[in-house]
Amino acid sequence: MAKPEEKVGFGQRLKQIGMVFSFTAKRDKWFAPLVAAAVLIPLALTVVAVITWGWLWLPVGILLTLLAVLIVLNVRSNAAMMNAAEGQPGAAAQLVENMRGDWRVTTALSSTTQMDMVHLVLGRPGVILLAEGNPQRVRSLLGQEKRRLAKVIGNAPMYDYIIGTEEGELSVRKLRTTLMRLPRNLTGKDVNALDKRLTALSARPNLPKGAIPKNMRPSKGAFRQMRGR
């Protein structure tokens, strides 16, 4: 189920903005000049407006300056985060977890020791599988998960993507837009029901087929104790 959003105080919000500023400034050489332009241009226009029409334009100019800085911060920080995330294991799952909306992510539903992994995403479009790692190996993982999940998802649509930069792969930069453009095939009730079935499937123990090995069988004394209860 989707987790309720925690309330963030004003001081904590300012701290988060400061961390985003620092993160973006270290990775984007154009960030500082663009922020300077976002401050100086509105302030210059504000000075002209105040001289021409009076002090009432001062608060308007300040608000416009703050808005311009926030727009630059939002655009450039998103680009910096995409650059940092590209090629990092688990980046696709983390990006979807931070998207707005009811997106239920199971990280590394299937994985290998070589850091190949398949993430499960459940949302209004249906069931989405995101594969990260070596394309040849993750195709095999994808095939296994698609066959396994097909047994329990019923008529719910299933989408699968291999995350990467090669032809036929989906870039991390385009992942958010791609998922948001998918049709909303399920209702909220459908998503809840499907979530329960998939949770039950993941929790089901994988018992070995055939006869139970002797070292796993209960002793005869255990049976006598159970009958005597």
PDB file of C-alpha atoms in Angstrom:
ATOM      1  CA  MET A   1       0.000   0.000   0.000  1.00  0.00           C
ATOM      2  CA  ALA A   2       1.105   3.566  -0.603  1.00  0.00           C
ATOM      3  CA  LYS A   3       2.704   5.158   2.428  1.00  0.00           C
ATOM      4  CA  PRO A   4       1.159   8.384   3.773  1.00  0.00           C
ATOM      5  CA  GLU A   5       3.334  11.418   3.174  1.00  0.00           C
ATOM      6  CA  GLU A   6       5.142  12.721   6.247  1.00  0.00           C
ATOM      7  CA  LYS A   7       4.734  16.392   7.115  1.00  0.00           C
ATOM      8  CA  VAL A   8       7.941  18.382   6.709  1.00  0.00           C
ATOM      9  CA  GLY A   9       8.572  21.466   8.817  1.00  0.00           C
ATOM     10  CA  PHE A  10       9.717  24.811   7.413  1.00  0.00           C
ATOM     11  CA  GLY A  11      13.243  24.413   8.788  1.00  0.00           C
ATOM     12  CA  GLN A  12      13.555  20.910   7.364  1.00  0.00           C
ATOM     13  CA  ARG A  13      12.273  22.135   4.005  1.00  0.00           C
ATOM     14  CA  LEU A  14      14.935  24.877   3.909  1.00  0.00           C
ATOM     15  CA  LYS A  15      17.587  22.276   4.763  1.00  0.00           C
ATOM     16  CA  GLN A  16      16.413  20.081   1.884  1.00  0.00           C
ATOM     17  CA  ILE A  17      16.529  23.020  -0.543  1.00  0.00           C
ATOM     18  CA  GLY A  18      20.059  23.818   0.628  1.00  0.00           C
ATOM     19  CA  MET A  19      21.139  20.213   0.015  1.00  0.00           C
ATOM     20  CA  VAL A  20      19.645  20.322  -3.491  1.00  0.00           C
ATOM     21  CA  PHE A  21      21.482  23.599  -4.175  1.00  0.00           C
ATOM     22  CA  SER A  22      24.779  22.080  -3.059  1.00  0.00           C
ATOM     23  CA  PHE A  23      24.229  18.839  -4.997  1.00  0.00           C
ATOM     24  CA  THR A  24      23.333  20.667  -8.215  1.00  0.00           C
ATOM     25  CA  ALA A  25      26.129  23.248  -7.970  1.00  0.00           C
ATOM     26  CA  LYS A  26      28.759  20.484  -7.703  1.00  0.00           C
ATOM     27  CA  ARG A  27      27.519  18.675 -10.809  1.00  0.00           C
ATOM     28  CA  ASP A  28      26.283  21.460 -13.095  1.00  0.00           C
ATOM     29  CA  LYS A  29      28.724  24.193 -14.145  1.00  0.00           C
ATOM     30  CA  TRP A  30      25.893  26.294 -15.582  1.00  0.00           C
ATOM     31  CA  PHE A  31      23.819  26.257 -12.394  1.00  0.00           C
ATOM     32  CA  ALA A  32      25.512  29.158 -10.578  1.00  0.00           C
ATOM     33  CA  PRO A  33      25.463  31.520 -13.623  1.00  0.00           C
ATOM     34  CA  LEU A  34      21.807  30.703 -14.279  1.00  0.00           C
ATOM     35  CA  VAL A  35      20.874  31.338 -10.642  1.00  0.00           C
ATOM     36  CA  ALA A  36      22.734  34.670 -10.779  1.00  0.00           C
ATOM     37  CA  ALA A  37      20.792  35.618 -13.917  1.00  0.00           C
ATOM     38  CA  ALA A  38      17.530  34.528 -12.263  1.00  0.00           C
ATOM     39  CA  VAL A  39      18.269  36.923  -9.400  1.00  0.00           C
ATOM     40  CA  LEU A  40      19.753  39.914 -11.226  1.00  0.00           C
ATOM     41  CA  ILE A  41      17.319  40.226 -14.141  1.00  0.00           C
ATOM     42  CA  PRO A  42      14.091  40.319 -12.047  1.00  0.00           C
ATOM     43  CA  LEU A  43      15.726  42.635  -9.505  1.00  0.00           C
ATOM     44  CA  ALA A  44      16.812  45.035 -12.249  1.00  0.00           C
ATOM     45  CA  LEU A  45      13.287  45.068 -13.654  1.00  0.00           C
ATOM     46  CA  THR A  46      11.936  45.597 -10.120  1.00  0.00           C
ATOM     47  CA  VAL A  47      14.171  48.648  -9.609  1.00  0.00           C
ATOM     48  CA  VAL A  48      12.883  50.133 -12.876  1.00  0.00           C
ATOM     49  CA  ALA A  49       9.272  49.407 -11.883  1.00  0.00           C
ATOM     50  CA  VAL A  50       9.719  50.951  -8.427  1.00  0.00           C
ATOM     51  CA  ILE A  51      11.265  54.110  -9.885  1.00  0.00           C
ATOM     52  CA  THR A  52       8.547  54.382 -12.506  1.00  0.00           C
ATOM     53  CA  TRP A  53       5.385  53.299 -10.653  1.00  0.00           C
ATOM     54  CA  GLY A  54       6.266  53.326  -6.962  1.00  0.00           C
ATOM     55  CA  TRP A  55       7.174  51.006  -4.069  1.00  0.00           C
ATOM     56  CA  LEU A  56       4.150  48.767  -4.528  1.00  0.00           C
ATOM     57  CA  TRP A  57       6.149  46.875  -7.171  1.00  0.00           C
ATOM     58  CA  LEU A  58       8.876  45.871  -4.678  1.00  0.00           C
ATOM     59  CA  PRO A  59       7.090  42.804  -3.179  1.00  0.00           C
ATOM     60  CA  VAL A  60       6.039  41.742  -6.699  1.00  0.00           C
ATOM     61  CA  GLY A  61       9.653  41.900  -7.836  1.00  0.00           C
ATOM     62  CA  ILE A  62      10.857  39.889  -4.837  1.00  0.00           C
ATOM     63  CA  LEU A  63       8.276  37.176  -5.487  1.00  0.00           C
ATOM     64  CA  LEU A  64       9.225  37.027  -9.175  1.00  0.00           C
ATOM     65  CA  THR A  65      12.887  36.694  -8.224  1.00  0.00           C
ATOM     66  CA  LEU A  66      12.162  33.787  -5.871  1.00  0.00           C
ATOM     67  CA  LEU A  67      10.021  32.124  -8.519  1.00  0.00           C
ATOM     68  CA  ALA A  68      12.780  32.447 -11.141  1.00  0.00           C
ATOM     69  CA  VAL A  69      15.356  30.926  -8.775  1.00  0.00           C
ATOM     70  CA  LEU A  70      13.048  28.000  -7.941  1.00  0.00           C
ATOM     71  CA  ILE A  71      12.400  27.325 -11.627  1.00  0.00           C
ATOM     72  CA  VAL A  72      16.132  27.231 -12.368  1.00  0.00           C
ATOM     73  CA  LEU A  73      16.704  24.999  -9.328  1.00  0.00           C
ATOM     74  CA  ASN A  74      13.967  22.559 -10.341  1.00  0.00           C
ATOM     75  CA  VAL A  75      15.091  22.224 -13.969  1.00  0.00           C
ATOM     76  CA  ARG A  76      18.836  21.999 -13.358  1.00  0.00           C
ATOM     77  CA  SER A  77      18.586  19.749 -10.261  1.00  0.00           C
ATOM     78  CA  ASN A  78      16.440  17.250 -12.175  1.00  0.00           C
ATOM     79  CA  ALA A  79      19.016  17.185 -14.973  1.00  0.00           C
ATOM     80  CA  ALA A  80      21.865  16.729 -12.453  1.00  0.00           C
ATOM     81  CA  MET A  81      20.044  13.884 -10.704  1.00  0.00           C
ATOM     82  CA  MET A  82      19.401  12.128 -14.023  1.00  0.00           C
ATOM     83  CA  ASN A  83      23.110  12.417 -14.910  1.00  0.00           C
ATOM     84  CA  ALA A  84      24.099  10.981 -11.521  1.00  0.00           C
ATOM     85  CA  ALA A  85      21.519   8.159 -11.702  1.00  0.00           C
ATOM     86  CA  GLU A  86      22.403   6.920 -15.185  1.00  0.00           C
ATOM     87  CA  GLY A  87      24.129   3.569 -14.972  1.00  0.00           C
ATOM     88  CA  GLN A  88      23.668   3.217 -11.204  1.00  0.00           C
ATOM     89  CA  PRO A  89      22.098  -0.089 -10.011  1.00  0.00           C
ATOM     90  CA  GLY A  90      18.618   0.459  -8.584  1.00  0.00           C
ATOM     91  CA  ALA A  91      18.284   3.966 -10.043  1.00  0.00           C
ATOM     92  CA  ALA A  92      15.089   3.134 -11.954  1.00  0.00           C
ATOM     93  CA  ALA A  93      13.316   1.788  -8.867  1.00  0.00           C
ATOM     94  CA  GLN A  94      14.355   4.782  -6.777  1.00  0.00           C
ATOM     95  CA  LEU A  95      13.114   7.199  -9.419  1.00  0.00           C
ATOM     96  CA  VAL A  96       9.681   5.544  -9.579  1.00  0.00           C
ATOM     97  CA  GLU A  97       9.439   5.474  -5.771  1.00  0.00           C
ATOM     98  CA  ASN A  98       9.824   9.272  -5.761  1.00  0.00           C
ATOM     99  CA  MET A  99       7.208   9.856  -8.465  1.00  0.00           C
ATOM    100  CA  ARG A 100       3.885  11.408  -7.539  1.00  0.00           C
ATOM    101  CA  GLY A 101       0.918   9.089  -7.547  1.00  0.00           C
ATOM    102  CA  ASP A 102       0.188   5.563  -6.398  1.00  0.00           C
ATOM    103  CA  TRP A 103       3.233   3.646  -7.636  1.00  0.00           C
ATOM    104  CA  ARG A 104       4.021   0.515  -5.612  1.00  0.00           C
ATOM    105  CA  VAL A 105       7.585  -0.627  -6.144  1.00  0.00           C
ATOM    106  CA  THR A 106       9.202  -3.937  -5.236  1.00  0.00           C
ATOM    107  CA  THR A 107      12.938  -3.452  -5.669  1.00  0.00           C
ATOM    108  CA  ALA A 108      14.995  -6.341  -7.085  1.00  0.00           C
ATOM    109  CA  LEU A 109      12.126  -8.786  -7.399  1.00  0.00           C
ATOM    110  CA  SER A 110      14.661 -10.935  -9.238  1.00  0.00           C
ATOM    111  CA  SER A 111      18.432 -10.432  -9.333  1.00  0.00           C
ATOM    112  CA  THR A 112      21.814 -11.995 -10.007  1.00  0.00           C
ATOM    113  CA  THR A 113      25.203 -11.728  -8.349  1.00  0.00           C
ATOM    114  CA  GLN A 114      26.334  -9.560 -11.310  1.00  0.00           C
ATOM    115  CA  MET A 115      23.923  -6.787 -10.177  1.00  0.00           C
ATOM    116  CA  ASP A 116      21.344  -7.576 -12.857  1.00  0.00           C
ATOM    117  CA  MET A 117      17.890  -7.012 -11.433  1.00  0.00           C
ATOM    118  CA  VAL A 118      14.218  -6.772 -12.298  1.00  0.00           C
ATOM    119  CA  HIS A 119      12.000  -4.383 -10.328  1.00  0.00           C
ATOM    120  CA  LEU A 120       8.227  -4.758 -10.045  1.00  0.00           C
ATOM    121  CA  VAL A 121       6.065  -1.646 -10.285  1.00  0.00           C
ATOM    122  CA  LEU A 122       2.325  -1.779  -9.701  1.00  0.00           C
ATOM    123  CA  GLY A 123       0.143   1.187 -10.618  1.00  0.00           C
ATOM    124  CA  ARG A 124      -2.949   2.326 -12.476  1.00  0.00           C
ATOM    125  CA  PRO A 125      -1.470   1.297 -15.869  1.00  0.00           C
ATOM    126  CA  GLY A 126      -1.026  -2.282 -14.622  1.00  0.00           C
ATOM    127  CA  VAL A 127       2.056  -4.392 -13.880  1.00  0.00           C
ATOM    128  CA  ILE A 128       5.392  -2.910 -14.981  1.00  0.00           C
ATOM    129  CA  LEU A 129       8.727  -4.728 -14.961  1.00  0.00           C
ATOM    130  CA  LEU A 130      11.930  -2.656 -15.088  1.00  0.00           C
ATOM    131  CA  ALA A 131      15.161  -4.517 -15.841  1.00  0.00           C
ATOM    132  CA  GLU A 132      18.622  -3.108 -15.107  1.00  0.00           C
ATOM    133  CA  GLY A 133      21.950  -4.694 -15.958  1.00  0.00           C
ATOM    134  CA  ASN A 134      23.444  -6.681 -18.814  1.00  0.00           C
ATOM    135  CA  PRO A 135      20.798  -6.808 -21.596  1.00  0.00           C
ATOM    136  CA  GLN A 136      21.388 -10.489 -22.387  1.00  0.00           C
ATOM    137  CA  ARG A 137      21.080 -11.623 -18.773  1.00  0.00           C
ATOM    138  CA  VAL A 138      18.144  -9.391 -17.835  1.00  0.00           C
ATOM    139  CA  ARG A 139      16.121 -10.623 -20.818  1.00  0.00           C
ATOM    140  CA  SER A 140      16.248 -14.074 -19.278  1.00  0.00           C
ATOM    141  CA  LEU A 141      15.184 -12.675 -15.891  1.00  0.00           C
ATOM    142  CA  LEU A 142      12.380 -10.731 -17.532  1.00  0.00           C
ATOM    143  CA  GLY A 143      11.081 -13.838 -19.266  1.00  0.00           C
ATOM    144  CA  GLN A 144      11.033 -15.792 -16.003  1.00  0.00           C
ATOM    145  CA  GLU A 145       9.181 -13.053 -14.109  1.00  0.00           C
ATOM    146  CA  LYS A 146       6.651 -12.509 -16.893  1.00  0.00           C
ATOM    147  CA  ARG A 147       5.762 -16.213 -16.914  1.00  0.00           C
ATOM    148  CA  ARG A 148       5.530 -16.315 -13.121  1.00  0.00           C
ATOM    149  CA  LEU A 149       3.407 -13.178 -12.763  1.00  0.00           C
ATOM    150  CA  ALA A 150       1.104 -14.050 -15.672  1.00  0.00           C
ATOM    151  CA  LYS A 151      -0.380 -16.807 -13.496  1.00  0.00           C
ATOM    152  CA  VAL A 152      -1.850 -14.370 -10.956  1.00  0.00           C
ATOM    153  CA  ILE A 153      -2.427 -10.982 -12.619  1.00  0.00           C
ATOM    154  CA  GLY A 154      -5.420 -12.073 -14.693  1.00  0.00           C
ATOM    155  CA  ASN A 155      -6.364  -9.561 -17.385  1.00  0.00           C
ATOM    156  CA  ALA A 156      -4.204  -6.756 -15.970  1.00  0.00           C
ATOM    157  CA  PRO A 157      -1.838  -5.311 -18.618  1.00  0.00           C
ATOM    158  CA  MET A 158       1.864  -6.037 -18.248  1.00  0.00           C
ATOM    159  CA  TYR A 159       4.641  -3.761 -19.525  1.00  0.00           C
ATOM    160  CA  ASP A 160       8.358  -4.434 -19.458  1.00  0.00           C
ATOM    161  CA  TYR A 161      11.366  -2.200 -20.134  1.00  0.00           C
ATOM    162  CA  ILE A 162      15.116  -2.694 -20.151  1.00  0.00           C
ATOM    163  CA  ILE A 163      16.761   0.406 -18.692  1.00  0.00           C
ATOM    164  CA  GLY A 164      19.769   1.611 -20.661  1.00  0.00           C
ATOM    165  CA  THR A 165      21.039   3.894 -23.406  1.00  0.00           C
ATOM    166  CA  GLU A 166      21.311   1.444 -26.299  1.00  0.00           C
ATOM    167  CA  GLU A 167      18.810   0.977 -29.125  1.00  0.00           C
ATOM    168  CA  GLY A 168      15.598  -0.648 -27.919  1.00  0.00           C
ATOM    169  CA  GLU A 169      16.291   0.299 -24.281  1.00  0.00           C
ATOM    170  CA  LEU A 170      14.621   2.965 -22.157  1.00  0.00           C
ATOM    171  CA  SER A 171      16.786   5.743 -20.755  1.00  0.00           C
ATOM    172  CA  VAL A 172      16.408   6.676 -17.080  1.00  0.00           C
ATOM    173  CA  ARG A 173      15.804  10.238 -18.291  1.00  0.00           C
ATOM    174  CA  LYS A 174      12.682   9.133 -20.168  1.00  0.00           C
ATOM    175  CA  LEU A 175      11.373   6.668 -17.569  1.00  0.00           C
ATOM    176  CA  ARG A 176       9.179   9.101 -15.649  1.00  0.00           C
ATOM    177  CA  THR A 177       7.581  10.513 -18.824  1.00  0.00           C
ATOM    178  CA  THR A 178       7.065   7.041 -20.287  1.00  0.00           C
ATOM    179  CA  LEU A 179       5.259   5.730 -17.195  1.00  0.00           C
ATOM    180  CA  MET A 180       3.108   8.846 -16.854  1.00  0.00           C
ATOM    181  CA  ARG A 181       1.964   8.473 -20.470  1.00  0.00           C
ATOM    182  CA  LEU A 182       0.790   4.879 -20.024  1.00  0.00           C
ATOM    183  CA  PRO A 183      -3.012   4.478 -20.118  1.00  0.00           C
ATOM    184  CA  ARG A 184      -4.795   4.167 -16.763  1.00  0.00           C
ATOM    185  CA  ASN A 185      -6.180   0.671 -17.228  1.00  0.00           C
ATOM    186  CA  LEU A 186      -6.986  -0.135 -13.574  1.00  0.00           C
ATOM    187  CA  THR A 187      -9.065   1.484 -10.866  1.00  0.00           C
ATOM    188  CA  GLY A 188      -7.766   2.019  -7.350  1.00  0.00           C
ATOM    189  CA  LYS A 189      -9.755  -1.031  -6.195  1.00  0.00           C
ATOM    190  CA  ASP A 190      -8.185  -3.137  -8.974  1.00  0.00           C
ATOM    191  CA  VAL A 191      -4.696  -2.035  -7.896  1.00  0.00           C
ATOM    192  CA  ASN A 192      -5.390  -2.999  -4.260  1.00  0.00           C
ATOM    193  CA  ALA A 193      -6.691  -6.433  -5.252  1.00  0.00           C
ATOM    194  CA  LEU A 194      -3.755  -7.042  -7.569  1.00  0.00           C
ATOM    195  CA  ASP A 195      -1.328  -5.891  -4.888  1.00  0.00           C
ATOM    196  CA  LYS A 196      -2.706  -8.521  -2.471  1.00  0.00           C
ATOM    197  CA  ARG A 197      -2.352 -11.305  -5.048  1.00  0.00           C
ATOM    198  CA  LEU A 198       1.220 -10.312  -5.904  1.00  0.00           C
ATOM    199  CA  THR A 199       2.129 -10.038  -2.201  1.00  0.00           C
ATOM    200  CA  ALA A 200       0.754 -13.534  -1.611  1.00  0.00           C
ATOM    201  CA  LEU A 201       2.759 -14.832  -4.570  1.00  0.00           C
ATOM    202  CA  SER A 202       5.999 -13.341  -3.226  1.00  0.00           C
ATOM    203  CA  ALA A 203       5.318 -14.711   0.267  1.00  0.00           C
ATOM    204  CA  ARG A 204       4.580 -18.242  -0.937  1.00  0.00           C
ATOM    205  CA  PRO A 205       7.453 -20.574   0.066  1.00  0.00           C
ATOM    206  CA  ASN A 206       9.227 -22.414  -2.749  1.00  0.00           C
ATOM    207  CA  LEU A 207       9.034 -26.018  -1.516  1.00  0.00           C
ATOM    208  CA  PRO A 208      11.078 -28.676  -3.327  1.00  0.00           C
ATOM    209  CA  LYS A 209       9.102 -31.016  -5.543  1.00  0.00           C
ATOM    210  CA  GLY A 210       9.006 -34.796  -4.919  1.00  0.00           C
ATOM    211  CA  ALA A 211       9.467 -36.771  -1.739  1.00  0.00           C
ATOM    212  CA  ILE A 212      10.490 -34.958   1.432  1.00  0.00           C
ATOM    213  CA  PRO A 213      14.183 -35.635   2.216  1.00  0.00           C
ATOM    214  CA  LYS A 214      14.767 -37.844   5.271  1.00  0.00           C
ATOM    215  CA  ASN A 215      16.660 -35.153   7.133  1.00  0.00           C
ATOM    216  CA  MET A 216      13.590 -32.851   6.827  1.00  0.00           C
ATOM    217  CA  ARG A 217      11.036 -35.411   8.066  1.00  0.00           C
ATOM    218  CA  PRO A 218       9.795 -35.107  11.668  1.00  0.00           C
ATOM    219  CA  SER A 219      10.854 -37.880  14.030  1.00  0.00           C
ATOM    220  CA  LYS A 220       8.456 -40.625  15.099  1.00  0.00           C
ATOM    221  CA  GLY A 221       8.529 -39.245  18.613  1.00  0.00           C
ATOM    222  CA  ALA A 222       7.188 -35.936  17.315  1.00  0.00           C
ATOM    223  CA  PHE A 223       4.146 -37.716  15.850  1.00  0.00           C
ATOM    224  CA  ARG A 224       3.491 -39.476  19.184  1.00  0.00           C
ATOM    225  CA  GLN A 225       3.710 -36.171  21.027  1.00  0.00           C
ATOM    226  CA  MET A 226       1.218 -34.590  18.625  1.00  0.00           C
ATOM    227  CA  ARG A 227      -1.240 -37.489  19.040  1.00  0.00           C
ATOM    228  CA  GLY A 228      -0.958 -37.275  22.807  1.00  0.00           C
ATOM    229  CA  ARG A 229      -1.976 -33.595  22.898  1.00  0.00           C
TER     230      ARG A 229
END
